[in-house]
Amino acid sequence: MRLDKLGVVIALIAGYAVAAAPFATFRANRIVAGEPQTLLAALPSWAGPTLLAVIAAAVLVGLFRTPSTLRLAASFAALAALLLLIGTAADHLTPPGNTYARVSPASGFWLLLFAFALLAADALTRLRPTPPLRILVLVLAGAFLGFVLFTGSWDRLSILKEYSARADSFWAEASKHVTLALGSLAAAVIVGIPLGVLCHRVQKLRAAVLNVLNIVQTIPSIALFGILIAPLGWIAAHVPGAADIGIKGIGMAPAFVALFLYSLLPVVANTVVGLAGVPVQANDAARGVGMTERQRLFRVEFPLAFPVILTGVRIVLVQNIGLATIAALIGGGGFGVFVFQGIGQTAMDLVLLGAVPTVLLAFAAAIILDAAVELSSPFHARTSA
Amino acid sequence: MKLRLPAIVRIGILVLLVVFLARPEWFEPVFRPLTQNNAPVIYNQGSLLNLTLLHLRTVAIATAGATIVAIALAILVTRPFGAEFLPLSRSLVNIGQTFPPVAVLALAVPAVGFGEKPTLIALFLYGLLPIFENALTGLTTLPPTVTDAARGVGMTGWQRLVKVELPLAMPVILAGIRLSVTINLATATIGSTVAAKTLGEVIIAGLQSNNLSFVLQGGLIVGVLAVMIYDGLSAMERFISRRMGLLQQG
């Protein structure tokens, strides 16, 4: 049997992670330096060898040229074992009755997770699952995560202790984060698509609008948040009624406006590109059968341009979920609150409590919208066959 | 999509920026109305010029490293030896770009501690993606007639790479570098939350002491820098593509 090159890389990473890197870190309380624990020391006597066996089996499957389905199954098994047993490690390392002790995953755990995620990503790329299948995998992964959280297997992990200390504010910030990301996207779609249609019809407007939006896109987020504080503060103070509907110098208002401005470019540009890509014959035929401009726009141009416009929406949503983190710096809330609090208190588990949901949210949004783009594209059936 | 600013606007903004960085106190009357209770008007916890230079240095080091590694990786996976990694590389670029830059920055802290290092690591890792993606696009979408011709005249693999493939892919790679620099300028600003010396410090100091003047100064300097650099790199790309166009004809 021939060796697989990626399998060799994965075997090297996994080998290093098991042999030389700590699997979990034990700390007597929240902020003291931790004691690294090896995989066998961190797990009870039944679990350590079991995990090693699963890892070794998955590495072997990866190391040789094996069918992609087998590789996918092996990588998922290894990932599931890692995720389940890190909770066991927390139970094992925490002395009974001790509520101050903190156990968190260490570099060996993250490296193993990375190695098998690579194997899974490679297998999935080669299998080319159809969009519904990809969504199914996402739902199953979400269900697994929900199951682990619901059964309390991770309750003794430091990140969940951070969560339980602030469960209410976690959900409040989560809803703010989603509101910021989705709300600014909705506003950008409502304004951006008509603007894109206008730019498509009026040549002179196109260059000017896209140029201005391009400049906005270039300005770093925190700078734009900052620049917007002054004018919004002025509006709140001088325009009657503005303060009543929540317009303020700091807080969600400047964050919302900044995210909206960032979102406009991908929406407008993709609308313009999508409309420009509508075949001339389709437009001629529409005119020939006597459609009005309005009918032509809604029945011919929009349906044909839809996949491209949806790609713009995908870019915006993933970008906004990430950028909304920075809103916390100007009091706009969102998961960034935990990230920046954690940085301030050098409590890295608190950073994770903010960063992990953000990454998962962005990742899920990307998978769902990519699938939607592919399903809506008329070329889908031909290219994937 | 390229950014085009009229030359006179460019020069005017650049002069204004340089004067502001060198003599910020001249602009005190402009920012005065933004402060209250006799708070300092111009940032006084360090030199703005110095912070700007440190900011640019961080971005330059990280982008240079990212460029070298990204191009090397792209060359590797487009050769027969690394072809096995090509499909995975494309997926990784897509997955990697869904990671928010702030998350990368914050997660680098536990690995290397506070200061310049996590910022450099986050900038390097995040800067890799656009360059790698564009280098892959550039190297895999060359016209087959050109590569066949290069093979036909007896060029070795190395000669084809250096004399044909890389020069033809250069405009696309440069566009990737420009994107990477833009993202890195923004991420470096947030780097000041992990104690890196960048212009973000001015904005954060303003937010913490409720001093709008600081916030606006920091925001404007970073914003103008980003737009000017983006504009400058776009101009350089146009120049190089034009020159290459001429070379191809001649």
XYZ file of C-alpha atoms in Angstrom:
635
model
C 0.000 0.000 0.000
C 1.219 3.490 -0.813
C 1.596 6.240 1.734
C -0.639 9.297 1.619
C 1.346 12.552 1.894
C -1.297 14.375 3.914
C -1.497 11.276 6.132
C 2.223 11.639 6.849
C 1.738 15.273 7.894
C -1.199 14.292 10.121
C 0.771 11.417 11.660
C 3.635 13.821 12.469
C 1.312 16.375 14.094
C -0.580 13.701 16.053
C 2.653 11.978 17.086
C 4.108 15.229 18.411
C 0.829 16.112 20.167
C 0.640 12.763 21.957
C 4.321 12.377 22.792
C 5.548 15.889 23.539
C 2.620 18.250 24.167
C 0.357 18.491 27.232
C -3.221 17.280 26.764
C -4.823 19.377 29.497
C -3.794 22.102 31.922
C -4.690 22.030 35.606
C -4.781 25.249 37.602
C -5.516 25.592 41.296
C -7.645 28.667 40.560
C -8.767 30.851 37.690
C -5.682 32.937 37.001
C -2.580 31.169 38.350
C -0.149 29.479 35.974
C -1.169 25.974 35.011
C 0.439 22.551 35.400
C 0.556 20.746 32.067
C -0.727 17.146 32.104
C 0.114 14.511 29.508
C -2.632 12.548 27.817
C -2.201 9.459 29.997
C -1.931 11.495 33.198
C -4.972 13.612 32.369
C -7.317 10.698 31.748
C -8.551 7.875 33.997
C -6.884 4.492 33.414
C -9.670 3.180 31.137
C -9.863 6.289 28.963
C -6.209 7.054 28.210
C -5.398 3.840 26.331
C -8.824 3.915 24.627
C -8.153 7.396 23.250
C -4.627 6.391 22.186
C -6.062 3.380 20.337
C -8.665 5.521 18.521
C -5.972 8.070 17.588
C -3.601 5.359 16.368
C -6.336 3.739 14.262
C -7.335 7.070 12.689
C -3.678 7.930 11.981
C -3.170 4.549 10.284
C -6.278 5.033 8.132
C -4.915 8.438 7.146
C -1.371 7.219 6.537
C -2.267 4.818 3.713
C -4.290 5.385 0.569
C -7.714 4.410 1.866
C -11.213 5.209 0.513
C -12.437 8.718 1.376
C -15.515 7.432 3.236
C -13.303 5.372 5.566
C -11.035 8.377 6.145
C -14.040 10.545 6.950
C -15.421 7.959 9.396
C -12.026 7.563 11.080
C -11.503 11.306 11.442
C -15.010 11.842 12.836
C -14.501 8.994 15.308
C -11.220 10.520 16.482
C -12.762 14.003 16.770
C -15.744 12.657 18.735
C -13.469 10.685 21.078
C -11.307 13.770 21.688
C -14.295 16.023 22.379
C -15.959 13.523 24.723
C -12.803 12.612 26.634
C -11.622 16.181 27.257
C -14.668 16.413 29.547
C -13.586 13.174 31.230
C -10.138 14.664 31.751
C -11.719 17.635 33.509
C -13.674 15.293 35.795
C -10.562 13.231 36.458
C -8.208 16.132 37.214
C -10.553 18.208 39.380
C -10.260 17.110 43.024
C -13.696 16.172 44.450
C -15.520 19.111 45.968
C -12.993 21.673 44.712
C -14.817 24.517 42.970
C -11.789 26.768 42.372
C -9.740 24.346 40.304
C -9.754 24.933 36.566
C -9.038 22.397 33.841
C -8.666 23.529 30.252
C -7.610 21.808 27.040
C -3.897 22.325 26.310
C -1.845 22.484 23.126
C -1.768 18.701 22.590
C -5.568 18.575 22.547
C -5.811 21.501 20.097
C -3.147 19.971 17.829
C -4.964 16.620 17.742
C -8.231 18.415 17.027
C -6.510 20.330 14.223
C -4.892 17.195 12.753
C -8.136 15.240 12.540
C -10.103 18.268 11.364
C -7.570 18.407 8.490
C -8.186 14.745 7.711
C -11.959 15.305 7.826
C -11.735 18.427 5.641
C -9.622 16.573 3.071
C -11.993 13.595 2.984
C -15.031 15.881 2.684
C -13.367 17.868 -0.116
C -12.684 14.674 -2.035
C -16.179 13.242 -1.499
C -17.793 16.467 -2.790
C -21.040 16.095 -0.855
C -24.149 17.704 -2.380
C -25.443 20.848 -0.638
C -28.219 19.039 1.318
C -25.680 16.484 2.515
C -23.335 19.237 3.697
C -26.178 20.821 5.672
C -26.949 17.388 7.135
C -23.334 16.995 8.303
C -23.543 20.466 9.861
C -26.810 19.613 11.637
C -25.353 16.329 12.930
C -22.239 18.113 14.202
C -24.476 20.695 15.887
C -26.574 17.911 17.429
C -23.427 16.229 18.754
C -22.285 19.506 20.297
C -25.735 20.056 21.793
C -25.757 16.525 23.178
C -22.351 16.950 24.848
C -23.384 20.287 26.360
C -26.804 18.996 27.455
C -25.467 15.884 29.170
C -23.037 18.043 31.126
C -19.910 16.159 30.054
C -18.032 19.441 29.739
C -19.366 21.070 32.904
C -16.055 20.819 34.702
C -14.103 22.394 31.834
C -12.929 25.906 32.553
C -14.726 27.461 29.579
C -18.091 26.168 30.850
C -17.319 27.389 34.357
C -16.841 30.837 32.824
C -20.175 30.320 31.071
C -22.087 29.233 34.165
C -20.767 32.283 36.035
C -22.397 34.527 33.414
C -25.052 32.439 31.654
C -27.585 35.293 31.470
C -25.212 37.843 30.030
C -23.898 35.207 27.590
C -27.303 34.867 25.941
C -27.918 38.616 26.082
C -24.606 39.258 24.296
C -25.303 36.407 21.873
C -28.595 37.973 20.852
C -26.918 41.381 20.488
C -24.220 39.804 18.324
C -26.740 38.128 16.037
C -28.918 41.266 15.933
C -25.923 43.374 14.900
C -24.757 40.934 12.230
C -28.182 40.095 10.764
C -29.758 43.529 11.247
C -26.999 45.356 9.423
C -27.122 42.691 6.690
C -30.892 43.173 6.294
C -30.477 46.946 6.104
C -27.676 46.535 3.555
C -29.815 44.231 1.399
C -32.790 46.617 1.516
C -30.639 49.593 0.509
C -27.940 47.802 -1.494
C -30.005 45.877 -4.041
C -31.976 48.910 -5.307
C -28.699 50.864 -5.313
C -27.102 48.052 -7.317
C -29.970 48.090 -9.838
C -29.581 51.858 -10.141
C -25.812 51.486 -10.656
C -26.458 48.843 -13.314
C -28.825 51.142 -15.214
C -26.895 54.426 -14.778
C -23.331 54.002 -15.975
C -22.020 57.272 -14.478
C -23.299 56.471 -11.013
C -21.634 53.052 -10.956
C -17.988 54.124 -10.767
C -18.692 56.829 -8.190
C -20.768 54.631 -5.863
C -18.451 51.637 -6.038
C -15.435 53.885 -5.480
C -16.892 55.434 -2.333
C -17.951 52.021 -0.971
C -14.502 50.656 -1.742
C -12.899 53.422 0.319
C -15.263 52.675 3.218
C -14.396 48.970 3.017
C -10.696 49.839 3.314
C -11.049 51.750 6.598
C -10.223 49.481 9.562
C -13.310 48.615 11.594
C -12.302 50.113 14.905
C -11.319 53.341 13.151
C -14.709 53.524 11.422
C -16.498 52.799 14.715
C -14.506 55.636 16.273
C -15.069 58.068 13.419
C -18.830 57.450 13.591
C -19.077 58.186 17.320
C -18.796 61.956 16.844
C -21.473 62.455 14.142
C -23.917 60.034 15.810
C -23.385 61.749 19.148
C -24.140 65.062 17.458
C -27.301 63.690 15.873
C -28.466 62.288 19.212
C -27.953 65.664 20.868
C -29.402 67.891 18.158
C -32.060 65.969 16.194
C -35.293 65.712 18.174
C -36.445 62.141 18.682
C -33.166 60.595 17.531
C -32.062 59.709 21.041
C -35.452 58.120 21.739
C -35.024 55.524 18.984
C -31.653 54.499 20.364
C -29.242 56.662 18.361
C -26.243 57.385 20.561
C -22.566 58.178 20.176
C -21.457 54.908 21.692
C -23.167 51.548 21.935
C -24.978 49.641 19.261
C -25.774 52.602 16.970
C -22.263 53.340 15.611
C -21.535 49.610 15.414
C -24.730 49.026 13.449
C -24.034 51.925 11.071
C -20.421 50.813 10.528
C -21.407 47.195 9.818
C -24.128 48.462 7.468
C -21.585 50.582 5.565
C -19.145 47.637 5.315
C -21.966 45.407 4.053
C -22.975 47.728 1.238
C -19.988 47.099 -1.046
C -20.376 43.312 -1.459
C -24.166 43.638 -1.882
C -24.058 46.495 -4.395
C -21.037 45.150 -6.305
C -22.505 41.645 -6.587
C -25.879 43.023 -7.680
C -24.119 44.984 -10.433
C -22.006 41.977 -11.486
C -25.028 39.659 -11.369
C -27.187 41.950 -13.484
C -24.350 42.537 -15.954
C -24.051 38.766 -16.345
C -27.650 38.329 -17.489
C -27.431 37.129 -21.124
C -28.398 39.734 -23.722
C -30.673 37.150 -25.395
C -32.697 36.752 -22.187
C -33.269 40.493 -21.987
C -34.073 40.723 -25.702
C -36.545 37.878 -25.434
C -38.183 39.536 -22.422
C -38.530 42.808 -24.340
C -39.770 40.876 -27.393
C -42.658 39.272 -25.528
C -43.652 42.745 -24.383
C -42.598 42.717 -20.735
C -42.516 46.075 -18.988
C -39.219 47.215 -17.400
C -40.573 46.212 -14.019
C -41.628 42.742 -15.184
C -38.285 42.231 -16.885
C -36.437 43.170 -13.673
C -38.413 40.853 -11.405
C -39.043 37.927 -13.752
C -35.847 37.799 -15.790
C -32.976 39.811 -14.362
C -33.370 39.087 -10.636
C -33.876 35.323 -10.963
C -30.833 35.044 -13.234
C -28.656 37.300 -11.071
C -29.821 35.710 -7.812
C -26.881 33.305 -7.196
C -24.353 36.128 -7.597
C -26.315 38.436 -5.282
C -26.580 35.599 -2.747
C -22.779 35.189 -2.899
C -22.554 38.847 -1.875
C -24.877 38.153 1.050
C -22.681 35.222 2.092
C -19.558 37.407 2.103
C -21.350 40.065 4.152
C -22.790 37.678 6.734
C -19.494 35.907 7.469
C -17.671 39.251 7.563
C -20.272 40.841 9.868
C -20.256 37.962 12.351
C -16.505 38.491 12.725
C -16.586 42.289 12.778
C -19.431 42.426 15.322
C -16.867 41.181 17.867
C -15.148 44.562 17.687
C -18.383 46.370 18.532
C -17.700 45.450 22.171
C -14.877 48.015 22.229
C -17.373 50.852 21.746
C -19.989 49.396 24.085
C -22.008 47.728 21.324
C -22.097 44.343 23.043
C -21.780 40.965 21.350
C -19.395 38.072 21.932
C -16.502 40.537 21.788
C -17.429 41.563 25.336
C -16.063 38.225 26.620
C -13.044 38.315 24.305
C -11.928 41.747 25.503
C -12.862 41.112 29.155
C -10.842 37.920 28.977
C -7.855 39.713 27.471
C -8.129 42.353 30.201
C -8.208 39.777 33.009
C -5.712 37.444 31.283
C -8.408 34.789 31.604
C -8.006 32.871 28.387
C -11.033 30.653 28.982
C -13.157 33.777 28.968
C -11.562 34.732 25.627
C -12.526 31.297 24.334
C -16.089 31.752 25.595
C -16.343 34.733 23.241
C -14.190 33.462 20.374
C -15.497 29.893 19.998
C -19.181 30.822 19.469
C -18.123 33.554 17.019
C -16.050 31.126 14.966
C -18.778 28.449 15.043
C -21.422 30.975 14.029
C -19.328 32.291 11.125
C -18.477 28.756 10.041
C -22.100 27.583 10.111
C -23.230 30.697 8.230
C -20.604 30.054 5.540
C -21.644 26.396 5.082
C -25.375 27.178 4.938
C -25.039 30.079 2.506
C -22.513 28.257 0.308
C -25.033 25.436 0.009
C -27.798 27.932 -0.767
C -25.662 29.592 -3.459
C -24.914 26.246 -5.055
C -28.556 25.134 -4.950
C -29.791 28.386 -6.467
C -27.226 28.363 -9.244
C -28.650 27.100 -12.546
C -25.250 25.631 -13.457
C -25.250 23.500 -10.353
C -26.782 20.418 -11.980
C -24.349 20.493 -14.874
C -21.090 21.187 -13.046
C -21.554 18.716 -10.228
C -22.676 15.877 -12.487
C -12.220 46.608 -8.669
C -9.526 49.237 -8.371
C -9.624 52.352 -6.312
C -8.885 55.581 -8.170
C -8.434 58.926 -6.483
C -7.601 62.120 -8.355
C -3.894 62.934 -8.007
C -4.534 66.289 -6.371
C -6.715 64.712 -3.654
C -4.059 62.070 -3.010
C -1.244 64.581 -2.587
C -3.398 66.896 -0.475
C -4.381 64.116 1.947
C -0.835 62.798 2.144
C 0.584 66.258 2.971
C -2.147 66.772 5.586
C -1.337 63.400 7.173
C 2.405 64.044 7.295
C 1.931 67.534 8.770
C -0.492 66.161 11.350
C 1.905 63.401 12.391
C 4.857 65.781 12.617
C 3.105 68.752 14.245
C -0.160 67.535 15.789
C -0.371 70.593 18.054
C -1.109 72.822 15.037
C -4.453 71.068 14.735
C -5.515 71.654 18.326
C -8.254 74.210 17.469
C -9.897 71.705 15.100
C -10.248 69.015 17.760
C -10.893 71.384 20.707
C -14.741 71.270 20.472
C -14.663 67.464 20.905
C -13.199 67.510 24.403
C -14.742 68.412 27.743
C -13.454 69.532 31.130
C -10.078 70.700 29.789
C -9.088 67.191 28.788
C -5.969 67.008 26.604
C -6.881 67.620 22.967
C -3.941 66.000 21.207
C -2.854 62.476 22.156
C -0.233 62.904 24.869
C 0.731 59.372 25.935
C 3.273 58.888 23.175
C 4.266 60.342 19.838
C 1.712 59.832 17.088
C 4.488 59.618 14.519
C 6.247 56.909 16.485
C 3.050 54.870 16.877
C 2.358 55.208 13.158
C 5.825 53.933 12.302
C 5.500 51.009 14.732
C 2.089 50.196 13.287
C 3.482 50.184 9.754
C 6.507 48.139 10.829
C 4.297 45.442 12.369
C 2.205 45.249 9.200
C 5.288 45.230 6.957
C 7.047 42.404 8.846
C 3.928 40.237 9.006
C 2.968 40.810 5.387
C 6.490 40.149 4.135
C 6.585 36.842 6.020
C 3.100 35.913 4.859
C 3.955 36.732 1.239
C 7.047 34.505 1.189
C 5.339 31.567 2.895
C 2.081 31.882 0.931
C 3.808 31.997 -2.462
C 6.102 29.109 -1.522
C 3.097 27.025 -0.423
C 1.156 27.911 -3.565
C 4.118 26.868 -5.731
C 4.441 23.622 -3.759
C 0.833 22.529 -4.144
C 0.725 23.400 -7.843
C 3.770 21.151 -8.633
C 3.239 17.416 -9.274
C 4.876 16.618 -5.908
C 2.319 18.560 -3.873
C -0.706 18.032 -6.109
C -2.259 15.793 -3.453
C -2.632 18.840 -1.207
C -4.311 21.069 -3.804
C -7.989 20.244 -3.056
C -7.420 20.486 0.694
C -5.559 23.800 0.282
C -8.558 25.336 -1.433
C -10.909 24.191 1.338
C -8.515 25.386 4.042
C -8.379 28.863 2.517
C -12.186 29.001 2.518
C -12.458 27.705 6.070
C -9.628 29.911 7.336
C -11.273 33.056 6.069
C -14.381 32.409 8.120
C -12.230 32.823 11.256
C -12.628 36.427 12.428
C -9.255 38.239 12.734
C -10.063 39.219 16.346
C -10.478 35.565 17.258
C -7.112 34.708 15.718
C -5.540 37.585 17.642
C -7.125 36.651 20.961
C -6.280 32.965 20.571
C -2.628 33.751 19.846
C -2.268 35.302 23.312
C -2.359 32.072 25.360
C 0.256 30.615 23.034
C 2.832 33.429 23.163
C 1.745 35.962 25.792
C 0.937 39.668 25.420
C 2.664 42.307 23.317
C 3.981 42.414 19.781
C 4.185 38.634 19.292
C 0.486 37.641 19.246
C -0.205 40.548 16.896
C 2.544 39.465 14.519
C 1.301 35.858 14.599
C -2.324 36.831 13.960
C -1.299 39.191 11.170
C 0.945 36.560 9.613
C -1.642 33.772 9.739
C -4.527 35.908 8.578
C -2.402 37.629 5.952
C -1.430 34.251 4.448
C -4.928 33.458 3.232
C -5.633 36.137 0.596
C -2.110 35.845 -0.854
C -2.230 32.047 -0.945
C -5.697 32.089 -2.488
C -4.697 34.538 -5.205
C -1.380 32.812 -5.898
C -3.282 29.539 -6.327
C -5.730 31.209 -8.701
C -2.885 32.827 -10.623
C -0.832 29.646 -10.945
C -3.740 27.344 -11.837
C -5.478 29.530 -14.417
C -2.569 30.164 -16.777
C -3.472 29.766 -20.451
C -2.472 26.202 -21.444
C -1.106 27.479 -24.773
C 1.543 29.506 -22.926
C 2.669 26.702 -20.631
C 2.712 24.270 -23.568
C 4.829 26.694 -25.574
C 7.268 27.015 -22.657
C 7.513 23.247 -22.504
C 7.899 23.108 -26.303
C 10.946 25.382 -26.344
C 12.566 23.022 -23.850
C 12.326 25.026 -20.602
C 12.897 23.029 -17.427
C 10.283 23.025 -14.665
C 12.205 25.664 -12.725
C 12.635 27.911 -15.786
C 8.927 27.634 -16.595
C 8.077 28.626 -13.026
C 10.440 31.610 -12.804
C 10.253 32.927 -16.365
C 6.649 32.146 -17.336
C 4.300 31.109 -14.562
C 5.242 33.535 -11.766
C 5.455 36.634 -14.006
C 2.055 35.840 -15.531
C 0.492 35.227 -12.119
C 2.100 38.368 -10.643
C -0.838 40.806 -11.049
C -3.218 38.395 -9.274
C -0.654 37.730 -6.527
C -0.161 41.476 -6.039
C -3.920 41.922 -5.636
C -3.761 39.291 -2.903
C -0.936 41.147 -1.166
C -2.964 44.367 -1.308
C -5.956 42.639 0.322
C -3.677 41.148 2.933
C -2.146 44.531 3.779
C -5.602 46.109 4.115
C -6.783 43.391 6.496
C -3.518 43.517 8.438
C -3.681 47.289 8.928
C -7.080 46.757 10.554
C -6.036 43.780 12.661
C -2.897 45.583 13.833
C -5.157 48.363 15.139
C -6.978 45.837 17.327
C -3.550 44.483 18.326
C -3.263 47.305 20.867
C -5.859 45.465 22.993
C -3.176 42.822 23.561
C -0.576 45.504 24.350
C 1.069 45.832 20.951
C 2.291 49.343 20.174
C 0.020 50.395 17.321
C -2.305 53.287 16.477
C -5.182 51.386 18.058
C -3.751 52.623 21.369
C -4.905 56.155 20.554
C -8.472 55.018 19.826
C -8.658 52.744 22.871
C -7.224 55.440 25.158
C -9.896 57.806 23.840
C -12.678 55.287 24.397
C -11.497 54.554 27.932
C -11.178 58.187 29.003
C -14.256 59.234 27.015
C -12.103 61.608 24.951
C -13.678 61.918 21.509
C -10.742 63.910 20.207
C -8.343 60.959 20.757
C -10.809 58.538 19.188
C -11.197 60.707 16.113
C -7.438 61.338 15.741
C -6.627 57.642 15.916
C -9.523 56.721 13.663
C -8.632 59.312 11.035
C -4.905 58.456 10.955
C -5.611 54.712 10.613
C -8.388 55.301 8.088
C -6.343 57.661 5.916
C -3.273 55.392 6.090
C -5.335 52.391 5.002
C -6.963 54.203 2.090
C -3.654 55.742 0.918
C -1.784 52.429 1.080
C -4.584 50.601 -0.720
C -4.592 53.317 -3.357
C -0.795 53.227 -3.703
C -0.724 49.445 -4.091
C -3.517 49.590 -6.686
C -1.468 52.118 -8.660
C 1.581 49.845 -8.442
C -0.464 46.902 -9.728
C -1.701 48.921 -12.698
C 1.878 49.965 -13.462
C 3.201 46.406 -13.333
C 0.345 44.952 -15.393
C 0.883 47.657 -17.985
C 4.600 46.960 -18.154
C 3.970 43.246 -18.435
C 1.459 43.865 -21.203
C 4.151 45.749 -23.131
C 6.732 43.038 -22.494
C 4.372 40.408 -23.785
C 3.807 42.286 -27.014
C 7.499 43.015 -27.588
